[in-house]
Short mmCIF file of C-alpha atoms in Angstrom, two decimals:
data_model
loop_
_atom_site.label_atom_id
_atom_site.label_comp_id
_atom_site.label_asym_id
_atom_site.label_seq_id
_atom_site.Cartn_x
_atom_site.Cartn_y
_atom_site.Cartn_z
CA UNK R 1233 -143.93 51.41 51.34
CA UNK R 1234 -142.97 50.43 47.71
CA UNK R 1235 -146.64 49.72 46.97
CA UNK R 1236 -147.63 52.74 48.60
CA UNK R 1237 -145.81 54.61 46.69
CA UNK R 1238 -146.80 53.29 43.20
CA UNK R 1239 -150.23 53.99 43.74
CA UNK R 1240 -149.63 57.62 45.24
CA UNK R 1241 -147.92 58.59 41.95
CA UNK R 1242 -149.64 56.34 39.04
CA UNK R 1243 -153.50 55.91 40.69
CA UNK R 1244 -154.50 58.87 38.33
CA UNK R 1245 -152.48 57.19 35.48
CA UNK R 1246 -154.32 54.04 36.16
CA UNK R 1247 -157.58 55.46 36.53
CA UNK R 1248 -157.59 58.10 33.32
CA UNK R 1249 -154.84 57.38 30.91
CA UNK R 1250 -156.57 56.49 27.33
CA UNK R 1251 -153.53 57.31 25.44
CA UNK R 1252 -151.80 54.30 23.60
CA UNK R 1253 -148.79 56.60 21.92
CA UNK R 1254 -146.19 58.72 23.43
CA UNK R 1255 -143.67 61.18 21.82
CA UNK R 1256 -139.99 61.67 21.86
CA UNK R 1257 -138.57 64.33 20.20
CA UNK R 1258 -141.56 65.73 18.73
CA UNK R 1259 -142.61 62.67 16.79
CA UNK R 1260 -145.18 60.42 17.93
CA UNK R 1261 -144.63 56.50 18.69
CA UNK R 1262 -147.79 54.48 18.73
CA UNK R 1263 -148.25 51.11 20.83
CA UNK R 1264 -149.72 49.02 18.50
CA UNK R 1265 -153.34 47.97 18.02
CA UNK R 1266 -152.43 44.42 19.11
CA UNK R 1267 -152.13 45.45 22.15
CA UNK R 1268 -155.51 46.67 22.81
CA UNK R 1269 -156.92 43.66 24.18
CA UNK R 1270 -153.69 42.44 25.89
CA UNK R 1271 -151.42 42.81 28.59
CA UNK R 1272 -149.08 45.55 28.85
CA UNK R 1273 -145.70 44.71 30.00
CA UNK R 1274 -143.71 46.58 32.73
CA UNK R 1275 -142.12 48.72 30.49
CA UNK R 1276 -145.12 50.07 28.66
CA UNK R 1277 -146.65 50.45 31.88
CA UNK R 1278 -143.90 52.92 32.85
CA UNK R 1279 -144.13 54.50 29.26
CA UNK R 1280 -147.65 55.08 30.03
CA UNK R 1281 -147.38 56.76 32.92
CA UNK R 1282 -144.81 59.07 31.62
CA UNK R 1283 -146.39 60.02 28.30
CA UNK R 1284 -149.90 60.88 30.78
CA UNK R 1285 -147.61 63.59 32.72
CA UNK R 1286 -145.89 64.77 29.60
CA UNK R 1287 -149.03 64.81 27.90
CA UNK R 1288 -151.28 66.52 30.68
CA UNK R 1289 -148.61 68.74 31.11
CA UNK R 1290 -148.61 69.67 27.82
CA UNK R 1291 -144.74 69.69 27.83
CA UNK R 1292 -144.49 69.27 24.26
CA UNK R 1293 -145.90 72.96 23.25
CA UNK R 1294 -143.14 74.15 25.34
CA UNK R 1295 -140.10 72.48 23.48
CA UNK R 1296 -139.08 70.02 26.18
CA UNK R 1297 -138.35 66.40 24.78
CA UNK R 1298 -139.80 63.64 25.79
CA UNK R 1299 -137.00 61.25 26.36
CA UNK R 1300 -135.30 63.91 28.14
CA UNK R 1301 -138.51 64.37 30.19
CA UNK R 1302 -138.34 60.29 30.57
CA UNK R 1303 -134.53 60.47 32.26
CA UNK R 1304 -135.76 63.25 34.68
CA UNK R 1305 -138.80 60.97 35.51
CA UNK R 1306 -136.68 57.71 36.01
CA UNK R 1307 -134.23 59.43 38.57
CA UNK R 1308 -136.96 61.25 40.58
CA UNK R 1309 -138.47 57.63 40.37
CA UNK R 1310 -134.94 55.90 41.84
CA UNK R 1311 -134.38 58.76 44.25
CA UNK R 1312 -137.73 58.65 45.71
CA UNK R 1313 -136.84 54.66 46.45
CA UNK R 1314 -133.52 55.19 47.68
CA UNK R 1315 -134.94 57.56 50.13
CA UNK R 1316 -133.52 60.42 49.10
CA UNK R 1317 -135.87 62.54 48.60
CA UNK R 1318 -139.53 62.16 50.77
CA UNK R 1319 -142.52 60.34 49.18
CA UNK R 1320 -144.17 63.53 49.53
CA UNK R 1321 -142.26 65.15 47.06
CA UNK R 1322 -144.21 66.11 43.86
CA UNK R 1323 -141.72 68.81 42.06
CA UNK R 1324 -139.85 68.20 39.36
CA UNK R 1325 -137.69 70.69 37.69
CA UNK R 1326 -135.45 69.81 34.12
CA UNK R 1327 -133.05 71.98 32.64
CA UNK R 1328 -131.94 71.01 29.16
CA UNK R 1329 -128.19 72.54 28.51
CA UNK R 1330 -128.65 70.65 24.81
CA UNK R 1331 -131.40 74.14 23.99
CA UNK R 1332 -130.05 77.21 23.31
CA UNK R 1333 -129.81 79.67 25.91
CA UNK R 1334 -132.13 81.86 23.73
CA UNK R 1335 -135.05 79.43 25.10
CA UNK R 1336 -136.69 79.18 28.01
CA UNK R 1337 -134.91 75.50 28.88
CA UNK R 1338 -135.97 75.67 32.63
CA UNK R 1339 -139.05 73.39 33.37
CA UNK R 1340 -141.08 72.64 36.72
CA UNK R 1341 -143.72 70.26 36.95
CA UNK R 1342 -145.76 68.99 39.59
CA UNK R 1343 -146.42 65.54 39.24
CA UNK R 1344 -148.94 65.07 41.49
CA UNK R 1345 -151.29 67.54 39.56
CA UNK R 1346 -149.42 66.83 36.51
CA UNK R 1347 -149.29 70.55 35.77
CA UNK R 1348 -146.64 72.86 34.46
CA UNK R 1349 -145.18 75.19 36.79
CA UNK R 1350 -143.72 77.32 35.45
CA UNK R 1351 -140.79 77.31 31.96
CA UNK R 1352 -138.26 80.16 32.31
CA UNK R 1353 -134.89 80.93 30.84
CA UNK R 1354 -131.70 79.38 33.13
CA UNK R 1355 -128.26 80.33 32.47
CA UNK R 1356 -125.36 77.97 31.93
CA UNK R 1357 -121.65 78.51 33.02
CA UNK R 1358 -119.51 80.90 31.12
CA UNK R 1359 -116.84 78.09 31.10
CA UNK R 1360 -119.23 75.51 29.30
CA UNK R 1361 -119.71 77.74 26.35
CA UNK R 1362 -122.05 81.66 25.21
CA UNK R 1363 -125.39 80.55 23.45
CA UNK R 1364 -125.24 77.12 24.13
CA UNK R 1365 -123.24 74.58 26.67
CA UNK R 1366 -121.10 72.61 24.60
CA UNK R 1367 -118.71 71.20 27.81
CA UNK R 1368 -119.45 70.66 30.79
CA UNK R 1369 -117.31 70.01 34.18
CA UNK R 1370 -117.67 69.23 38.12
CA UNK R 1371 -114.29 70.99 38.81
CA UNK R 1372 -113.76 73.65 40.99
CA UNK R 1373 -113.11 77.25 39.21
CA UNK R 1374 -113.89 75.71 35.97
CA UNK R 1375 -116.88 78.30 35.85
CA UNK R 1376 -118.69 75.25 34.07
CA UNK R 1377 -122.25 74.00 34.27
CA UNK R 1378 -122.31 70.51 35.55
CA UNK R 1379 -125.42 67.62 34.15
CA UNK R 1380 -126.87 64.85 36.50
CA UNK R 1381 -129.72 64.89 39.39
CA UNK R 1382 -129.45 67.43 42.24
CA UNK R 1383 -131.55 67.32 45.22
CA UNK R 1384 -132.62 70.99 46.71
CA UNK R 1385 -132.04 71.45 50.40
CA UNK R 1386 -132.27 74.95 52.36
CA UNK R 1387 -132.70 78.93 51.36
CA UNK R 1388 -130.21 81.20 52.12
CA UNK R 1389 -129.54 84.98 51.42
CA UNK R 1390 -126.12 85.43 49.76
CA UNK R 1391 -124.63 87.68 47.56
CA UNK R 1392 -127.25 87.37 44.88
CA UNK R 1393 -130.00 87.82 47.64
CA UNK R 1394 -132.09 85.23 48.37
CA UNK R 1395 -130.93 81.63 47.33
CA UNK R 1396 -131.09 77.64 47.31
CA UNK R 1397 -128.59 75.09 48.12
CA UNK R 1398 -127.91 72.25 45.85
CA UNK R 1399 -126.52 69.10 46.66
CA UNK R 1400 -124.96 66.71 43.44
CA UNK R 1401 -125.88 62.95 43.51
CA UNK R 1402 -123.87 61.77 40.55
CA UNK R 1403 -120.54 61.87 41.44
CA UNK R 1404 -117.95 62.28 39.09
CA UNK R 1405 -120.55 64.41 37.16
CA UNK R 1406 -122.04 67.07 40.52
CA UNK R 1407 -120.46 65.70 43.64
CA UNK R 1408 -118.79 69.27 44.20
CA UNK R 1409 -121.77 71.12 43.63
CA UNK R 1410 -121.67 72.20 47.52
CA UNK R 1411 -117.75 72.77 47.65
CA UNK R 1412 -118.41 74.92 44.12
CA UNK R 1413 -121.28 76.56 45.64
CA UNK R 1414 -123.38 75.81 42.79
CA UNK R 1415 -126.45 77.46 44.06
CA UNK R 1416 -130.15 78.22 42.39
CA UNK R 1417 -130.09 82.28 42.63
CA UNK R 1418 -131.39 85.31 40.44
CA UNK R 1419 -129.48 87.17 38.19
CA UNK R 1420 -129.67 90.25 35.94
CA UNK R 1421 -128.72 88.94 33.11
CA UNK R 1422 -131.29 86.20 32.87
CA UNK R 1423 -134.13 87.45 30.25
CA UNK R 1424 -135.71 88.95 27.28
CA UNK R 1425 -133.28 92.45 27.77
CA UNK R 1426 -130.31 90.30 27.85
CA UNK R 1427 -131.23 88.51 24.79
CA UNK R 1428 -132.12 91.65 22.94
CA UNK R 1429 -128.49 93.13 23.83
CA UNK R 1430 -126.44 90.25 22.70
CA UNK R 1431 -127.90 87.58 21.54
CA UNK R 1432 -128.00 85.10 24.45
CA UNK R 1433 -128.58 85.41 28.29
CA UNK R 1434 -125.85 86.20 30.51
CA UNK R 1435 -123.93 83.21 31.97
CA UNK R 1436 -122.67 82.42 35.76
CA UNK R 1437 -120.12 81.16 37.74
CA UNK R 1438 -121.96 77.24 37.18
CA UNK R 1439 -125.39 78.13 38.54
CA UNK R 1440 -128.56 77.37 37.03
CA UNK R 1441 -128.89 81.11 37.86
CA UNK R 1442 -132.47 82.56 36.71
CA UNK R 1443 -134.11 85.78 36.44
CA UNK R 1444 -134.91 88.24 39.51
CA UNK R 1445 -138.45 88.55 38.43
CA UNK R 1446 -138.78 84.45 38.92
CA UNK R 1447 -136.40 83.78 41.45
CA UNK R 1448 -138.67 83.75 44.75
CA UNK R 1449 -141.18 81.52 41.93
CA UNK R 1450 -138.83 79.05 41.50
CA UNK R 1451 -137.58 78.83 45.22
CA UNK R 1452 -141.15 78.71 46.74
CA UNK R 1453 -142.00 75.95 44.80
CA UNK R 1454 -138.69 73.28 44.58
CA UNK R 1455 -136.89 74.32 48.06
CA UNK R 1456 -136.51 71.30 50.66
CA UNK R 1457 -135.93 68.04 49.16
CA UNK R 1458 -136.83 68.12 45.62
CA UNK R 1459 -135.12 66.43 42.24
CA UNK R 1460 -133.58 68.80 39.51
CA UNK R 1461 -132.11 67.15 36.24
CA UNK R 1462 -129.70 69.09 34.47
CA UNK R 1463 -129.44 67.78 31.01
CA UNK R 1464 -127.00 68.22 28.18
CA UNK R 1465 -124.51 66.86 25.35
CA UNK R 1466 -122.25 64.70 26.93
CA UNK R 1467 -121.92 61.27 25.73
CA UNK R 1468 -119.77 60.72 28.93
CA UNK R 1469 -122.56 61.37 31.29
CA UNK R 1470 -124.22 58.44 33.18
CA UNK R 1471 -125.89 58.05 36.19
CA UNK R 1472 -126.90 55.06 38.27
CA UNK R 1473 -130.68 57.08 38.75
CA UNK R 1474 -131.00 56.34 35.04
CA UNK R 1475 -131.50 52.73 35.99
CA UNK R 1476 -135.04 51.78 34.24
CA UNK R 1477 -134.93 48.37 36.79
CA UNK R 1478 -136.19 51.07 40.03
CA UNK R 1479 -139.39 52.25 38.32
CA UNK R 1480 -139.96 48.79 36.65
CA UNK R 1481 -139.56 46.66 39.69
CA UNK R 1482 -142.09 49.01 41.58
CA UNK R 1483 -144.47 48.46 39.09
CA UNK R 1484 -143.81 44.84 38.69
CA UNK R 1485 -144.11 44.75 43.09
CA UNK R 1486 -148.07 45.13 41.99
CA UNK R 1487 -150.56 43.67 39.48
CA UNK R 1488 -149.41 44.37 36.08
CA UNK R 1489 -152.19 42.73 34.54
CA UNK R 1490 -153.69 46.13 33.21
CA UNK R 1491 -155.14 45.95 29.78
CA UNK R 1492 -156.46 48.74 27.58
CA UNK R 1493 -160.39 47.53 28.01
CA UNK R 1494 -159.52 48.52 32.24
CA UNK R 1495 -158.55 51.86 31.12
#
């Protein structure tokens, strides 16, 4: 199963990738020359793969990072082996609470097709701060966004109309995200008219709340078992899906003996 699922999500990595430098934060890192004509090691392997999404992507011309981008990838990665989520699942959506809410800091990407979605404006909590999320919190009433990995489950139509149910897998950091009913919905004051009224987008209750116009978008495409990382300033923040030793291992399980030449 492990093996199967390597080559499911890196075959077109294997078979296409020509790039020896990847980016984070805007500036680019280049493997050296060295190691054209030798062995790349686990780790680069893994780099690899991840600067060939971000790349393909083209993630970069829409302001999302590329080590934040790398997190989100390693705990889809670790979720996928713990079973959490199927090995069918080829969504992956990032938020990034560290951008203003001015900017469109909501990001899906298919992975299979290593294609952007869709990047749309998400709202933080009105208790974690107005333009930007400075604090965040997994308590109940706090109003506060909370960071970590969430896994979608089912839709439901609430009192914002049609929604999606989120379930935390950091505890400590998003456990309550059920009991808080922290909930993927559209709101009103999510958008360009909010932004030209006062500055910022309106803020929820803790939802990554997002705009009506997007809102059956979003939920189409990332309802019934797919990762979400919610990113953000908090030195405090760790999670066990942030564990490079689950992506590495899988790629170790097979023959690591690519070189540039096989590319």
């Amino acid at each position: 199963m492990r093996k199967h699922f390597l080559w499911v999500t890196m075959s077109i990595f294997f078979l296409s990738a020509t790039i020896l430098s990847w980016k984070s934060d805007g500036a680019n890192r280049s493997v050296s020359v060295r190691k054209k004509n030798a062995a790349f090691t686990t780790k680069e392997l893994f780099e690899q793969y991840v600067n060939n999404l971000y790349e393909s992507a083209h993630l970069s011309e829409t302001g999302l990072a590329f080590n934040v981008f790398e997190k989100a990838v390693t705990g889809y990665t670790n979720l996928k082996l713990a079973h959490v989520v199927p090995q069918s699942s080829d969504v992956l959506t990032v938020v990034d609470f560290s951008k203003s809410s001015r900017e469109k800091r909501m990001w899906i990407v298919n992975l299979f097709s290593k294609q952007l979605v869709l990047n749309t404006w998400v709202a933080h909590g009105s208790g974690s701060g107005e333009e930007m999320a400075s604090h965040f919190s997994d308590a109940n009433d706090s109003h506060e966004s909370s960071l970590g990995f969430y896994v979608t489950d089912k839709v439901y139509n609430g009192k914002h109309g049609r929604s999606l149910y989120l379930d935390g897998m950091d505890e400590g950091f998003n456990g309550n995200a059920r009991m808080r009913s922290i909930v993927v919905h559209g709101a009103k004051y999510v958008g360009p008219a909010a932004i030209n009224e006062q500055g910022y987008i309106g803020r929820s209750f803790g939802c990554p709340a997002v705009s009506p116009k997007v809102i059956n978008k979003v939920i189409n495409t990332i309802a019934g078992k797919t990762v979400i990382f919610i990113n953000g300033n908090d030195d405090s923040y760790y999670s066990k899906y942030l564990d490079e030793a689950g992506p590495l291992n899988l790629m170790a399980s097979a023959d690591t003996s690519f070189n540039f030449a096989k590319f």
